[in-house]
Amino acid sequence: MATVKAINLVLPETEVYLAGSSIDGQLVLNLRSTLMNPVVKVELIGRAFLEWLEDDKPELDSYKSTACTNQAVYVSKAKDFHIGDGWLDSGVHTFDFHFSFPPSIPSTFTSKIGCISYLLQGTCCSHQIVLAKEERCLLLQGTSDNHRRHMEDKGSVVVEAGKDVVYSCCFSYVSVAIQIFLEKSVFSPGESIVFKAGISNRTCKHITKVVFAIYCIVLYSGFSSRGELRSLEDQSEVTSLELQTAMAPIEAVKVTSVLVLPKPMPVTSTLVENKIMAFRYELVGTTELPGTISTVVARVPIIIAATSM
């Protein structure tokens, strides 16, 4: 029968931790019998890993894919508890711990290519044998080192995009246009983005829907199996809103909509700041050109910034 009956990490009811803040908790150890020479500790670990497959010399008929990988460690701290007599009696033992998060670490993040994760790990060992272990994942919100510069970019933004199309029924050029207006361009994780949009339909057909979405564009930096530095840019949808319009021909409408940002989310950053990943964001409005397979896309760059409390 195992000596350790249970091991538990007791943490405060905090959903998201902020970079630069701290965490206090307890490691609770329940023993069935006396444990000799125990080693009890808690570790705070924050790291990133990425991997993608890339065609190696695709100009050759016999090319194959090679894996590009990279990793980074943002925090690695440990608290070893002193066991005064060199042994622990049966029963429940409680160990208090405290960790501070570095102020410059990035947010929790997961994609099909990479991830940034943080966890607490409590272990109990004896004679270099792990008797029990528990891990708890933490959600962490990174902050902006260059927040002052972002505040200078806080003015309103207007972006318009349009496309012409010619229909065989009338042989004349007509157009569809989307205009997006933002009162500011800098937002915080968890904030609501209120924006105004104008859609102009100068065709002879109905527009049935317009989609607005926030996209996160990530630049990944990795190394091939031969040690060559490679990069890959990929985007994923953060949140979206679909408007059913049934917009009549030769009509223009204006709408006010809201997109709510999640928390945590990576702040706008560079490779220098995050070591292996850089993040930027766009608010994108998309609608189809009626009667075609083309789309009209309006893109508004936005900045995600967060400050320490």
PDB file of C-alpha atoms in Angstrom:
ATOM      1  CA  MET A   1       0.000   0.000   0.000  1.00  0.00           C
ATOM      2  CA  ALA A   2       1.340   3.441  -0.952  1.00  0.00           C
ATOM      3  CA  THR A   3       2.683   5.593   1.878  1.00  0.00           C
ATOM      4  CA  VAL A   4       1.167   8.771   0.376  1.00  0.00           C
ATOM      5  CA  LYS A   5      -2.624   8.660   0.580  1.00  0.00           C
ATOM      6  CA  ALA A   6      -3.183  11.994  -1.223  1.00  0.00           C
ATOM      7  CA  ILE A   7      -1.354  15.106  -2.380  1.00  0.00           C
ATOM      8  CA  ASN A   8      -3.214  18.341  -3.134  1.00  0.00           C
ATOM      9  CA  LEU A   9      -2.376  21.871  -4.186  1.00  0.00           C
ATOM     10  CA  VAL A  10      -4.711  24.404  -2.551  1.00  0.00           C
ATOM     11  CA  LEU A  11      -4.800  27.682  -4.525  1.00  0.00           C
ATOM     12  CA  PRO A  12      -6.746  30.946  -4.260  1.00  0.00           C
ATOM     13  CA  GLU A  13      -9.851  31.334  -6.416  1.00  0.00           C
ATOM     14  CA  THR A  14      -8.112  33.462  -9.038  1.00  0.00           C
ATOM     15  CA  GLU A  15      -9.122  32.840 -12.649  1.00  0.00           C
ATOM     16  CA  VAL A  16      -6.310  34.791 -14.311  1.00  0.00           C
ATOM     17  CA  TYR A  17      -2.989  35.880 -12.822  1.00  0.00           C
ATOM     18  CA  LEU A  18      -1.237  39.031 -14.037  1.00  0.00           C
ATOM     19  CA  ALA A  19       2.447  39.127 -14.926  1.00  0.00           C
ATOM     20  CA  GLY A  20       4.310  40.716 -12.036  1.00  0.00           C
ATOM     21  CA  SER A  21       1.750  39.534  -9.461  1.00  0.00           C
ATOM     22  CA  SER A  22       2.191  36.711  -6.961  1.00  0.00           C
ATOM     23  CA  ILE A  23       0.514  33.496  -5.862  1.00  0.00           C
ATOM     24  CA  ASP A  24       0.166  32.049  -2.346  1.00  0.00           C
ATOM     25  CA  GLY A  25      -0.949  28.493  -1.772  1.00  0.00           C
ATOM     26  CA  GLN A  26      -0.553  25.307   0.194  1.00  0.00           C
ATOM     27  CA  LEU A  27       0.649  21.810  -0.543  1.00  0.00           C
ATOM     28  CA  VAL A  28      -1.374  19.330   1.538  1.00  0.00           C
ATOM     29  CA  LEU A  29       0.148  15.887   2.047  1.00  0.00           C
ATOM     30  CA  ASN A  30      -1.855  13.002   3.552  1.00  0.00           C
ATOM     31  CA  LEU A  31       0.278  10.052   4.670  1.00  0.00           C
ATOM     32  CA  ARG A  32      -0.895   6.529   5.548  1.00  0.00           C
ATOM     33  CA  SER A  33       2.263   5.766   7.487  1.00  0.00           C
ATOM     34  CA  THR A  34       5.522   7.344   8.616  1.00  0.00           C
ATOM     35  CA  LEU A  35       7.677   8.596   5.726  1.00  0.00           C
ATOM     36  CA  MET A  36      11.451   8.600   6.158  1.00  0.00           C
ATOM     37  CA  ASN A  37      13.798  11.036   4.399  1.00  0.00           C
ATOM     38  CA  PRO A  38      11.039  12.836   2.467  1.00  0.00           C
ATOM     39  CA  VAL A  39      11.684  15.528  -0.129  1.00  0.00           C
ATOM     40  CA  VAL A  40       8.645  17.770  -0.512  1.00  0.00           C
ATOM     41  CA  LYS A  41       8.627  20.683  -2.938  1.00  0.00           C
ATOM     42  CA  VAL A  42       6.493  22.902  -5.180  1.00  0.00           C
ATOM     43  CA  GLU A  43       7.689  24.232  -8.550  1.00  0.00           C
ATOM     44  CA  LEU A  44       6.415  27.096 -10.706  1.00  0.00           C
ATOM     45  CA  ILE A  45       7.167  26.442 -14.375  1.00  0.00           C
ATOM     46  CA  GLY A  46       6.403  28.605 -17.398  1.00  0.00           C
ATOM     47  CA  ARG A  47       7.558  27.582 -20.850  1.00  0.00           C
ATOM     48  CA  ALA A  48       6.758  27.724 -24.559  1.00  0.00           C
ATOM     49  CA  PHE A  49       7.112  25.172 -27.317  1.00  0.00           C
ATOM     50  CA  LEU A  50       6.396  25.261 -31.032  1.00  0.00           C
ATOM     51  CA  GLU A  51       6.647  22.851 -33.950  1.00  0.00           C
ATOM     52  CA  TRP A  52       5.587  22.830 -37.582  1.00  0.00           C
ATOM     53  CA  LEU A  53       6.411  20.769 -40.654  1.00  0.00           C
ATOM     54  CA  GLU A  54       8.048  22.439 -43.624  1.00  0.00           C
ATOM     55  CA  ASP A  55       8.839  21.047 -47.082  1.00  0.00           C
ATOM     56  CA  ASP A  56      12.584  20.520 -47.368  1.00  0.00           C
ATOM     57  CA  LYS A  57      13.836  21.540 -50.844  1.00  0.00           C
ATOM     58  CA  PRO A  58      10.445  21.243 -52.621  1.00  0.00           C
ATOM     59  CA  GLU A  59      12.169  21.886 -55.961  1.00  0.00           C
ATOM     60  CA  LEU A  60      13.473  18.299 -55.826  1.00  0.00           C
ATOM     61  CA  ASP A  61      11.269  15.310 -56.720  1.00  0.00           C
ATOM     62  CA  SER A  62      12.402  13.424 -53.622  1.00  0.00           C
ATOM     63  CA  TYR A  63      11.830  16.206 -51.093  1.00  0.00           C
ATOM     64  CA  LYS A  64      10.504  15.419 -47.641  1.00  0.00           C
ATOM     65  CA  SER A  65       9.106  17.373 -44.739  1.00  0.00           C
ATOM     66  CA  THR A  66      11.306  18.528 -41.895  1.00  0.00           C
ATOM     67  CA  ALA A  67      10.197  19.590 -38.441  1.00  0.00           C
ATOM     68  CA  CYS A  68      10.947  23.138 -37.294  1.00  0.00           C
ATOM     69  CA  THR A  69      10.955  23.472 -33.504  1.00  0.00           C
ATOM     70  CA  ASN A  70      11.861  25.886 -30.742  1.00  0.00           C
ATOM     71  CA  GLN A  71      11.277  26.324 -27.035  1.00  0.00           C
ATOM     72  CA  ALA A  72      11.684  28.915 -24.304  1.00  0.00           C
ATOM     73  CA  VAL A  73      11.579  28.984 -20.503  1.00  0.00           C
ATOM     74  CA  TYR A  74       9.963  32.076 -18.949  1.00  0.00           C
ATOM     75  CA  VAL A  75       9.975  31.102 -15.292  1.00  0.00           C
ATOM     76  CA  SER A  76      11.387  28.201 -13.263  1.00  0.00           C
ATOM     77  CA  LYS A  77      11.195  28.467  -9.486  1.00  0.00           C
ATOM     78  CA  ALA A  78      11.112  25.874  -6.725  1.00  0.00           C
ATOM     79  CA  LYS A  79      10.257  25.834  -3.040  1.00  0.00           C
ATOM     80  CA  ASP A  80      11.849  22.961  -1.109  1.00  0.00           C
ATOM     81  CA  PHE A  81      10.305  22.418   2.311  1.00  0.00           C
ATOM     82  CA  HIS A  82      12.594  21.717   5.241  1.00  0.00           C
ATOM     83  CA  ILE A  83      11.744  18.530   7.138  1.00  0.00           C
ATOM     84  CA  GLY A  84      13.364  19.110  10.525  1.00  0.00           C
ATOM     85  CA  ASP A  85      13.543  15.563  11.931  1.00  0.00           C
ATOM     86  CA  GLY A  86      14.060  13.823   8.593  1.00  0.00           C
ATOM     87  CA  TRP A  87      10.706  12.076   8.779  1.00  0.00           C
ATOM     88  CA  LEU A  88       6.949  12.765   8.676  1.00  0.00           C
ATOM     89  CA  ASP A  89       4.308  11.031  10.802  1.00  0.00           C
ATOM     90  CA  SER A  90       1.158   9.543   9.300  1.00  0.00           C
ATOM     91  CA  GLY A  91      -1.658  12.051   8.876  1.00  0.00           C
ATOM     92  CA  VAL A  92      -2.112  15.406   7.160  1.00  0.00           C
ATOM     93  CA  HIS A  93       0.781  17.845   6.687  1.00  0.00           C
ATOM     94  CA  THR A  94       0.384  21.353   5.250  1.00  0.00           C
ATOM     95  CA  PHE A  95       3.158  23.351   3.576  1.00  0.00           C
ATOM     96  CA  ASP A  96       2.753  27.034   2.651  1.00  0.00           C
ATOM     97  CA  PHE A  97       4.396  28.498  -0.450  1.00  0.00           C
ATOM     98  CA  HIS A  98       4.673  31.856  -2.214  1.00  0.00           C
ATOM     99  CA  PHE A  99       5.813  32.653  -5.766  1.00  0.00           C
ATOM    100  CA  SER A 100       6.118  35.925  -7.691  1.00  0.00           C
ATOM    101  CA  PHE A 101       5.582  35.977 -11.456  1.00  0.00           C
ATOM    102  CA  PRO A 102       8.215  37.881 -13.457  1.00  0.00           C
ATOM    103  CA  PRO A 103       6.815  41.144 -14.904  1.00  0.00           C
ATOM    104  CA  SER A 104       7.852  40.448 -18.498  1.00  0.00           C
ATOM    105  CA  ILE A 105       6.428  36.971 -19.128  1.00  0.00           C
ATOM    106  CA  PRO A 106       3.882  36.445 -21.949  1.00  0.00           C
ATOM    107  CA  SER A 107       0.257  35.315 -21.682  1.00  0.00           C
ATOM    108  CA  THR A 108      -1.032  31.764 -21.727  1.00  0.00           C
ATOM    109  CA  PHE A 109      -1.540  30.787 -25.373  1.00  0.00           C
ATOM    110  CA  THR A 110      -2.390  27.684 -27.406  1.00  0.00           C
ATOM    111  CA  SER A 111      -2.547  27.097 -31.162  1.00  0.00           C
ATOM    112  CA  LYS A 112      -2.011  24.221 -33.572  1.00  0.00           C
ATOM    113  CA  ILE A 113       1.638  25.257 -33.887  1.00  0.00           C
ATOM    114  CA  GLY A 114       2.715  26.400 -30.443  1.00  0.00           C
ATOM    115  CA  CYS A 115       1.753  26.977 -26.837  1.00  0.00           C
ATOM    116  CA  ILE A 116       2.752  29.046 -23.818  1.00  0.00           C
ATOM    117  CA  SER A 117       1.799  27.343 -20.561  1.00  0.00           C
ATOM    118  CA  TYR A 118       2.256  27.819 -16.826  1.00  0.00           C
ATOM    119  CA  LEU A 119       1.840  25.233 -14.094  1.00  0.00           C
ATOM    120  CA  LEU A 120       2.414  24.524 -10.443  1.00  0.00           C
ATOM    121  CA  GLN A 121       3.793  21.093  -9.641  1.00  0.00           C
ATOM    122  CA  GLY A 122       3.863  19.590  -6.154  1.00  0.00           C
ATOM    123  CA  THR A 123       5.896  16.444  -5.511  1.00  0.00           C
ATOM    124  CA  CYS A 124       6.756  14.144  -2.648  1.00  0.00           C
ATOM    125  CA  CYS A 125       9.833  11.935  -3.005  1.00  0.00           C
ATOM    126  CA  SER A 126      11.842   9.569  -0.863  1.00  0.00           C
ATOM    127  CA  HIS A 127      15.212   8.061  -1.758  1.00  0.00           C
ATOM    128  CA  GLN A 128      14.923   9.735  -5.215  1.00  0.00           C
ATOM    129  CA  ILE A 129      11.646   7.932  -5.925  1.00  0.00           C
ATOM    130  CA  VAL A 130       8.587  10.043  -6.712  1.00  0.00           C
ATOM    131  CA  LEU A 131       5.797   8.852  -4.419  1.00  0.00           C
ATOM    132  CA  ALA A 132       3.108  11.386  -5.414  1.00  0.00           C
ATOM    133  CA  LYS A 133       2.742  14.364  -7.707  1.00  0.00           C
ATOM    134  CA  GLU A 134       0.040  16.888  -8.593  1.00  0.00           C
ATOM    135  CA  GLU A 135       0.050  19.530 -11.340  1.00  0.00           C
ATOM    136  CA  ARG A 136      -2.241  22.539 -11.697  1.00  0.00           C
ATOM    137  CA  CYS A 137      -2.320  24.674 -14.844  1.00  0.00           C
ATOM    138  CA  LEU A 138      -2.442  28.456 -14.375  1.00  0.00           C
ATOM    139  CA  LEU A 139      -3.885  31.116 -16.688  1.00  0.00           C
ATOM    140  CA  LEU A 140      -1.579  34.103 -16.920  1.00  0.00           C
ATOM    141  CA  GLN A 141      -2.092  37.500 -18.560  1.00  0.00           C
ATOM    142  CA  GLY A 142       1.051  39.144 -19.877  1.00  0.00           C
ATOM    143  CA  THR A 143       1.600  42.913 -19.830  1.00  0.00           C
ATOM    144  CA  SER A 144       2.982  45.434 -22.320  1.00  0.00           C
ATOM    145  CA  ASP A 145       6.542  46.687 -21.910  1.00  0.00           C
ATOM    146  CA  ASN A 146       5.915  49.461 -24.457  1.00  0.00           C
ATOM    147  CA  HIS A 147       2.508  50.519 -23.118  1.00  0.00           C
ATOM    148  CA  ARG A 148       3.442  54.222 -23.275  1.00  0.00           C
ATOM    149  CA  ARG A 149       4.075  54.004 -27.021  1.00  0.00           C
ATOM    150  CA  HIS A 150       0.760  52.172 -27.487  1.00  0.00           C
ATOM    151  CA  MET A 151      -1.055  54.992 -25.707  1.00  0.00           C
ATOM    152  CA  GLU A 152       0.260  57.399 -28.353  1.00  0.00           C
ATOM    153  CA  ASP A 153      -1.520  55.294 -30.989  1.00  0.00           C
ATOM    154  CA  LYS A 154      -4.892  55.590 -29.286  1.00  0.00           C
ATOM    155  CA  GLY A 155      -6.569  57.807 -31.929  1.00  0.00           C
ATOM    156  CA  SER A 156      -9.589  56.843 -34.027  1.00  0.00           C
ATOM    157  CA  VAL A 157      -9.195  54.669 -37.119  1.00  0.00           C
ATOM    158  CA  VAL A 158     -11.233  54.459 -40.328  1.00  0.00           C
ATOM    159  CA  VAL A 159     -10.640  51.770 -42.954  1.00  0.00           C
ATOM    160  CA  GLU A 160     -12.587  51.201 -46.165  1.00  0.00           C
ATOM    161  CA  ALA A 161     -12.332  48.394 -48.715  1.00  0.00           C
ATOM    162  CA  GLY A 162     -14.334  47.721 -51.855  1.00  0.00           C
ATOM    163  CA  LYS A 163     -14.483  45.700 -55.057  1.00  0.00           C
ATOM    164  CA  ASP A 164     -16.019  46.217 -58.467  1.00  0.00           C
ATOM    165  CA  VAL A 165     -17.967  43.542 -60.292  1.00  0.00           C
ATOM    166  CA  VAL A 166     -19.590  43.382 -63.714  1.00  0.00           C
ATOM    167  CA  TYR A 167     -22.733  41.328 -64.332  1.00  0.00           C
ATOM    168  CA  SER A 168     -23.575  39.934 -67.739  1.00  0.00           C
ATOM    169  CA  CYS A 169     -27.162  41.107 -67.363  1.00  0.00           C
ATOM    170  CA  CYS A 170     -26.215  44.787 -67.371  1.00  0.00           C
ATOM    171  CA  PHE A 171     -22.557  44.861 -68.553  1.00  0.00           C
ATOM    172  CA  SER A 172     -21.746  47.708 -66.178  1.00  0.00           C
ATOM    173  CA  TYR A 173     -19.369  47.988 -63.253  1.00  0.00           C
ATOM    174  CA  VAL A 174     -20.976  48.091 -59.820  1.00  0.00           C
ATOM    175  CA  SER A 175     -19.394  47.760 -56.390  1.00  0.00           C
ATOM    176  CA  VAL A 176     -19.622  46.592 -52.785  1.00  0.00           C
ATOM    177  CA  ALA A 177     -17.778  48.478 -50.061  1.00  0.00           C
ATOM    178  CA  ILE A 178     -17.216  48.017 -46.311  1.00  0.00           C
ATOM    179  CA  GLN A 179     -16.131  50.848 -44.024  1.00  0.00           C
ATOM    180  CA  ILE A 180     -15.102  50.240 -40.399  1.00  0.00           C
ATOM    181  CA  PHE A 181     -14.719  53.006 -37.829  1.00  0.00           C
ATOM    182  CA  LEU A 182     -13.046  52.630 -34.415  1.00  0.00           C
ATOM    183  CA  GLU A 183     -12.865  55.430 -31.858  1.00  0.00           C
ATOM    184  CA  LYS A 184      -9.528  54.022 -30.657  1.00  0.00           C
ATOM    185  CA  SER A 185      -7.034  51.372 -31.742  1.00  0.00           C
ATOM    186  CA  VAL A 186      -5.651  50.168 -28.391  1.00  0.00           C
ATOM    187  CA  PHE A 187      -7.635  47.654 -26.320  1.00  0.00           C
ATOM    188  CA  SER A 188      -7.125  45.544 -23.215  1.00  0.00           C
ATOM    189  CA  PRO A 189      -7.813  41.808 -22.777  1.00  0.00           C
ATOM    190  CA  GLY A 190     -11.409  41.310 -21.644  1.00  0.00           C
ATOM    191  CA  GLU A 191     -12.508  44.671 -23.103  1.00  0.00           C
ATOM    192  CA  SER A 192     -15.468  45.158 -25.461  1.00  0.00           C
ATOM    193  CA  ILE A 193     -14.584  46.549 -28.897  1.00  0.00           C
ATOM    194  CA  VAL A 194     -17.416  48.792 -30.075  1.00  0.00           C
ATOM    195  CA  PHE A 195     -17.166  49.619 -33.775  1.00  0.00           C
ATOM    196  CA  LYS A 196     -19.288  51.204 -36.474  1.00  0.00           C
ATOM    197  CA  ALA A 197     -19.539  49.709 -39.945  1.00  0.00           C
ATOM    198  CA  GLY A 198     -21.029  50.941 -43.171  1.00  0.00           C
ATOM    199  CA  ILE A 199     -21.891  48.530 -45.995  1.00  0.00           C
ATOM    200  CA  SER A 200     -22.654  49.875 -49.445  1.00  0.00           C
ATOM    201  CA  ASN A 201     -24.301  47.533 -51.955  1.00  0.00           C
ATOM    202  CA  ARG A 202     -24.330  49.040 -55.455  1.00  0.00           C
ATOM    203  CA  THR A 203     -25.086  45.756 -57.189  1.00  0.00           C
ATOM    204  CA  CYS A 204     -28.368  44.375 -58.486  1.00  0.00           C
ATOM    205  CA  LYS A 205     -28.351  41.484 -55.989  1.00  0.00           C
ATOM    206  CA  HIS A 206     -28.938  40.997 -52.250  1.00  0.00           C
ATOM    207  CA  ILE A 207     -26.155  40.771 -49.664  1.00  0.00           C
ATOM    208  CA  THR A 208     -27.145  38.136 -47.099  1.00  0.00           C
ATOM    209  CA  LYS A 209     -24.468  38.407 -44.418  1.00  0.00           C
ATOM    210  CA  VAL A 210     -21.416  40.297 -43.184  1.00  0.00           C
ATOM    211  CA  VAL A 211     -18.899  38.729 -40.802  1.00  0.00           C
ATOM    212  CA  PHE A 212     -16.710  40.699 -38.378  1.00  0.00           C
ATOM    213  CA  ALA A 213     -13.893  38.929 -36.573  1.00  0.00           C
ATOM    214  CA  ILE A 214     -10.763  39.568 -34.521  1.00  0.00           C
ATOM    215  CA  TYR A 215      -7.748  37.645 -35.822  1.00  0.00           C
ATOM    216  CA  CYS A 216      -4.510  36.935 -33.995  1.00  0.00           C
ATOM    217  CA  ILE A 217      -1.543  36.798 -36.375  1.00  0.00           C
ATOM    218  CA  VAL A 218       1.446  34.982 -34.896  1.00  0.00           C
ATOM    219  CA  LEU A 219       4.986  34.976 -36.249  1.00  0.00           C
ATOM    220  CA  TYR A 220       6.762  31.810 -35.088  1.00  0.00           C
ATOM    221  CA  SER A 221      10.559  31.479 -35.055  1.00  0.00           C
ATOM    222  CA  GLY A 222      12.096  28.004 -35.024  1.00  0.00           C
ATOM    223  CA  PHE A 223      15.030  25.914 -36.167  1.00  0.00           C
ATOM    224  CA  SER A 224      15.149  23.096 -38.698  1.00  0.00           C
ATOM    225  CA  SER A 225      16.852  19.759 -37.983  1.00  0.00           C
ATOM    226  CA  ARG A 226      20.000  21.246 -39.574  1.00  0.00           C
ATOM    227  CA  GLY A 227      19.954  24.224 -37.232  1.00  0.00           C
ATOM    228  CA  GLU A 228      18.694  26.700 -39.836  1.00  0.00           C
ATOM    229  CA  LEU A 229      16.559  29.565 -38.527  1.00  0.00           C
ATOM    230  CA  ARG A 230      13.049  29.421 -40.021  1.00  0.00           C
ATOM    231  CA  SER A 231       9.898  31.491 -39.529  1.00  0.00           C
ATOM    232  CA  LEU A 232       6.209  30.911 -40.140  1.00  0.00           C
ATOM    233  CA  GLU A 233       3.252  33.292 -39.934  1.00  0.00           C
ATOM    234  CA  ASP A 234      -0.152  31.876 -39.073  1.00  0.00           C
ATOM    235  CA  GLN A 235      -3.469  33.381 -38.016  1.00  0.00           C
ATOM    236  CA  SER A 236      -6.400  32.191 -35.943  1.00  0.00           C
ATOM    237  CA  GLU A 237      -9.792  33.630 -35.080  1.00  0.00           C
ATOM    238  CA  VAL A 238     -10.112  35.082 -31.583  1.00  0.00           C
ATOM    239  CA  THR A 239     -13.806  35.993 -31.692  1.00  0.00           C
ATOM    240  CA  SER A 240     -16.387  36.733 -34.409  1.00  0.00           C
ATOM    241  CA  LEU A 241     -19.848  38.104 -35.108  1.00  0.00           C
ATOM    242  CA  GLU A 242     -22.075  37.272 -38.089  1.00  0.00           C
ATOM    243  CA  LEU A 243     -24.710  39.784 -39.185  1.00  0.00           C
ATOM    244  CA  GLN A 244     -27.608  38.552 -41.305  1.00  0.00           C
ATOM    245  CA  THR A 245     -28.425  41.580 -43.461  1.00  0.00           C
ATOM    246  CA  ALA A 246     -30.793  40.658 -46.349  1.00  0.00           C
ATOM    247  CA  MET A 247     -29.463  43.902 -47.792  1.00  0.00           C
ATOM    248  CA  ALA A 248     -31.380  44.983 -50.897  1.00  0.00           C
ATOM    249  CA  PRO A 249     -29.730  46.026 -54.183  1.00  0.00           C
ATOM    250  CA  ILE A 250     -28.576  49.627 -54.439  1.00  0.00           C
ATOM    251  CA  GLU A 251     -28.700  50.119 -50.679  1.00  0.00           C
ATOM    252  CA  ALA A 252     -26.334  51.318 -47.952  1.00  0.00           C
ATOM    253  CA  VAL A 253     -26.639  50.550 -44.251  1.00  0.00           C
ATOM    254  CA  LYS A 254     -24.771  51.492 -41.087  1.00  0.00           C
ATOM    255  CA  VAL A 255     -24.489  49.242 -38.032  1.00  0.00           C
ATOM    256  CA  THR A 256     -22.921  49.453 -34.582  1.00  0.00           C
ATOM    257  CA  SER A 257     -21.598  46.165 -33.204  1.00  0.00           C
ATOM    258  CA  VAL A 258     -19.560  44.793 -30.313  1.00  0.00           C
ATOM    259  CA  LEU A 259     -16.869  42.135 -30.106  1.00  0.00           C
ATOM    260  CA  VAL A 260     -15.717  41.034 -26.642  1.00  0.00           C
ATOM    261  CA  LEU A 261     -12.062  40.133 -26.183  1.00  0.00           C
ATOM    262  CA  PRO A 262     -11.170  37.089 -24.074  1.00  0.00           C
ATOM    263  CA  LYS A 263      -8.874  37.079 -21.082  1.00  0.00           C
ATOM    264  CA  PRO A 264      -6.121  36.055 -20.956  1.00  0.00           C
ATOM    265  CA  MET A 265      -4.733  36.744 -24.433  1.00  0.00           C
ATOM    266  CA  PRO A 266      -1.246  37.609 -25.685  1.00  0.00           C
ATOM    267  CA  VAL A 267      -0.513  41.322 -25.964  1.00  0.00           C
ATOM    268  CA  THR A 268       0.838  42.855 -29.157  1.00  0.00           C
ATOM    269  CA  SER A 269       4.556  42.061 -29.084  1.00  0.00           C
ATOM    270  CA  THR A 270       7.738  41.290 -30.998  1.00  0.00           C
ATOM    271  CA  LEU A 271      10.043  38.277 -31.199  1.00  0.00           C
ATOM    272  CA  VAL A 272      12.529  40.121 -28.995  1.00  0.00           C
ATOM    273  CA  GLU A 273       9.927  40.352 -26.223  1.00  0.00           C
ATOM    274  CA  ASN A 274       8.568  36.783 -26.426  1.00  0.00           C
ATOM    275  CA  LYS A 275      11.715  35.011 -27.724  1.00  0.00           C
ATOM    276  CA  ILE A 276      10.000  32.606 -30.142  1.00  0.00           C
ATOM    277  CA  MET A 277       6.556  34.107 -30.940  1.00  0.00           C
ATOM    278  CA  ALA A 278       5.378  37.600 -31.979  1.00  0.00           C
ATOM    279  CA  PHE A 279       1.721  38.667 -31.828  1.00  0.00           C
ATOM    280  CA  ARG A 280      -0.366  41.232 -33.712  1.00  0.00           C
ATOM    281  CA  TYR A 281      -4.121  41.659 -34.268  1.00  0.00           C
ATOM    282  CA  GLU A 282      -6.661  42.773 -36.872  1.00  0.00           C
ATOM    283  CA  LEU A 283     -10.375  43.512 -36.860  1.00  0.00           C
ATOM    284  CA  VAL A 284     -11.636  42.123 -40.182  1.00  0.00           C
ATOM    285  CA  GLY A 285     -14.959  42.723 -41.927  1.00  0.00           C
ATOM    286  CA  THR A 286     -15.877  40.314 -44.746  1.00  0.00           C
ATOM    287  CA  THR A 287     -18.801  39.990 -47.144  1.00  0.00           C
ATOM    288  CA  GLU A 288     -19.335  38.143 -50.411  1.00  0.00           C
ATOM    289  CA  LEU A 289     -19.720  39.882 -53.724  1.00  0.00           C
ATOM    290  CA  PRO A 290     -23.275  38.794 -54.687  1.00  0.00           C
ATOM    291  CA  GLY A 291     -23.362  36.314 -57.538  1.00  0.00           C
ATOM    292  CA  THR A 292     -19.572  35.677 -57.434  1.00  0.00           C
ATOM    293  CA  ILE A 293     -17.044  33.671 -55.448  1.00  0.00           C
ATOM    294  CA  SER A 294     -15.106  36.821 -54.498  1.00  0.00           C
ATOM    295  CA  THR A 295     -15.220  38.618 -51.158  1.00  0.00           C
ATOM    296  CA  VAL A 296     -14.707  42.157 -49.929  1.00  0.00           C
ATOM    297  CA  VAL A 297     -12.372  42.334 -46.934  1.00  0.00           C
ATOM    298  CA  ALA A 298     -11.666  45.382 -44.754  1.00  0.00           C
ATOM    299  CA  ARG A 299      -8.805  45.027 -42.247  1.00  0.00           C
ATOM    300  CA  VAL A 300      -8.191  47.301 -39.266  1.00  0.00           C
ATOM    301  CA  PRO A 301      -4.947  46.816 -37.308  1.00  0.00           C
ATOM    302  CA  ILE A 302      -5.542  46.996 -33.550  1.00  0.00           C
ATOM    303  CA  ILE A 303      -3.225  46.818 -30.556  1.00  0.00           C
ATOM    304  CA  ILE A 304      -3.785  44.608 -27.515  1.00  0.00           C
ATOM    305  CA  ALA A 305      -2.068  46.066 -24.470  1.00  0.00           C
ATOM    306  CA  ALA A 306      -2.247  45.424 -20.727  1.00  0.00           C
ATOM    307  CA  THR A 307      -0.528  47.110 -17.801  1.00  0.00           C
ATOM    308  CA  SER A 308       0.451  45.729 -14.425  1.00  0.00           C
ATOM    309  CA  MET A 309      -1.724  46.738 -11.490  1.00  0.00           C
TER     310      MET A 309
END
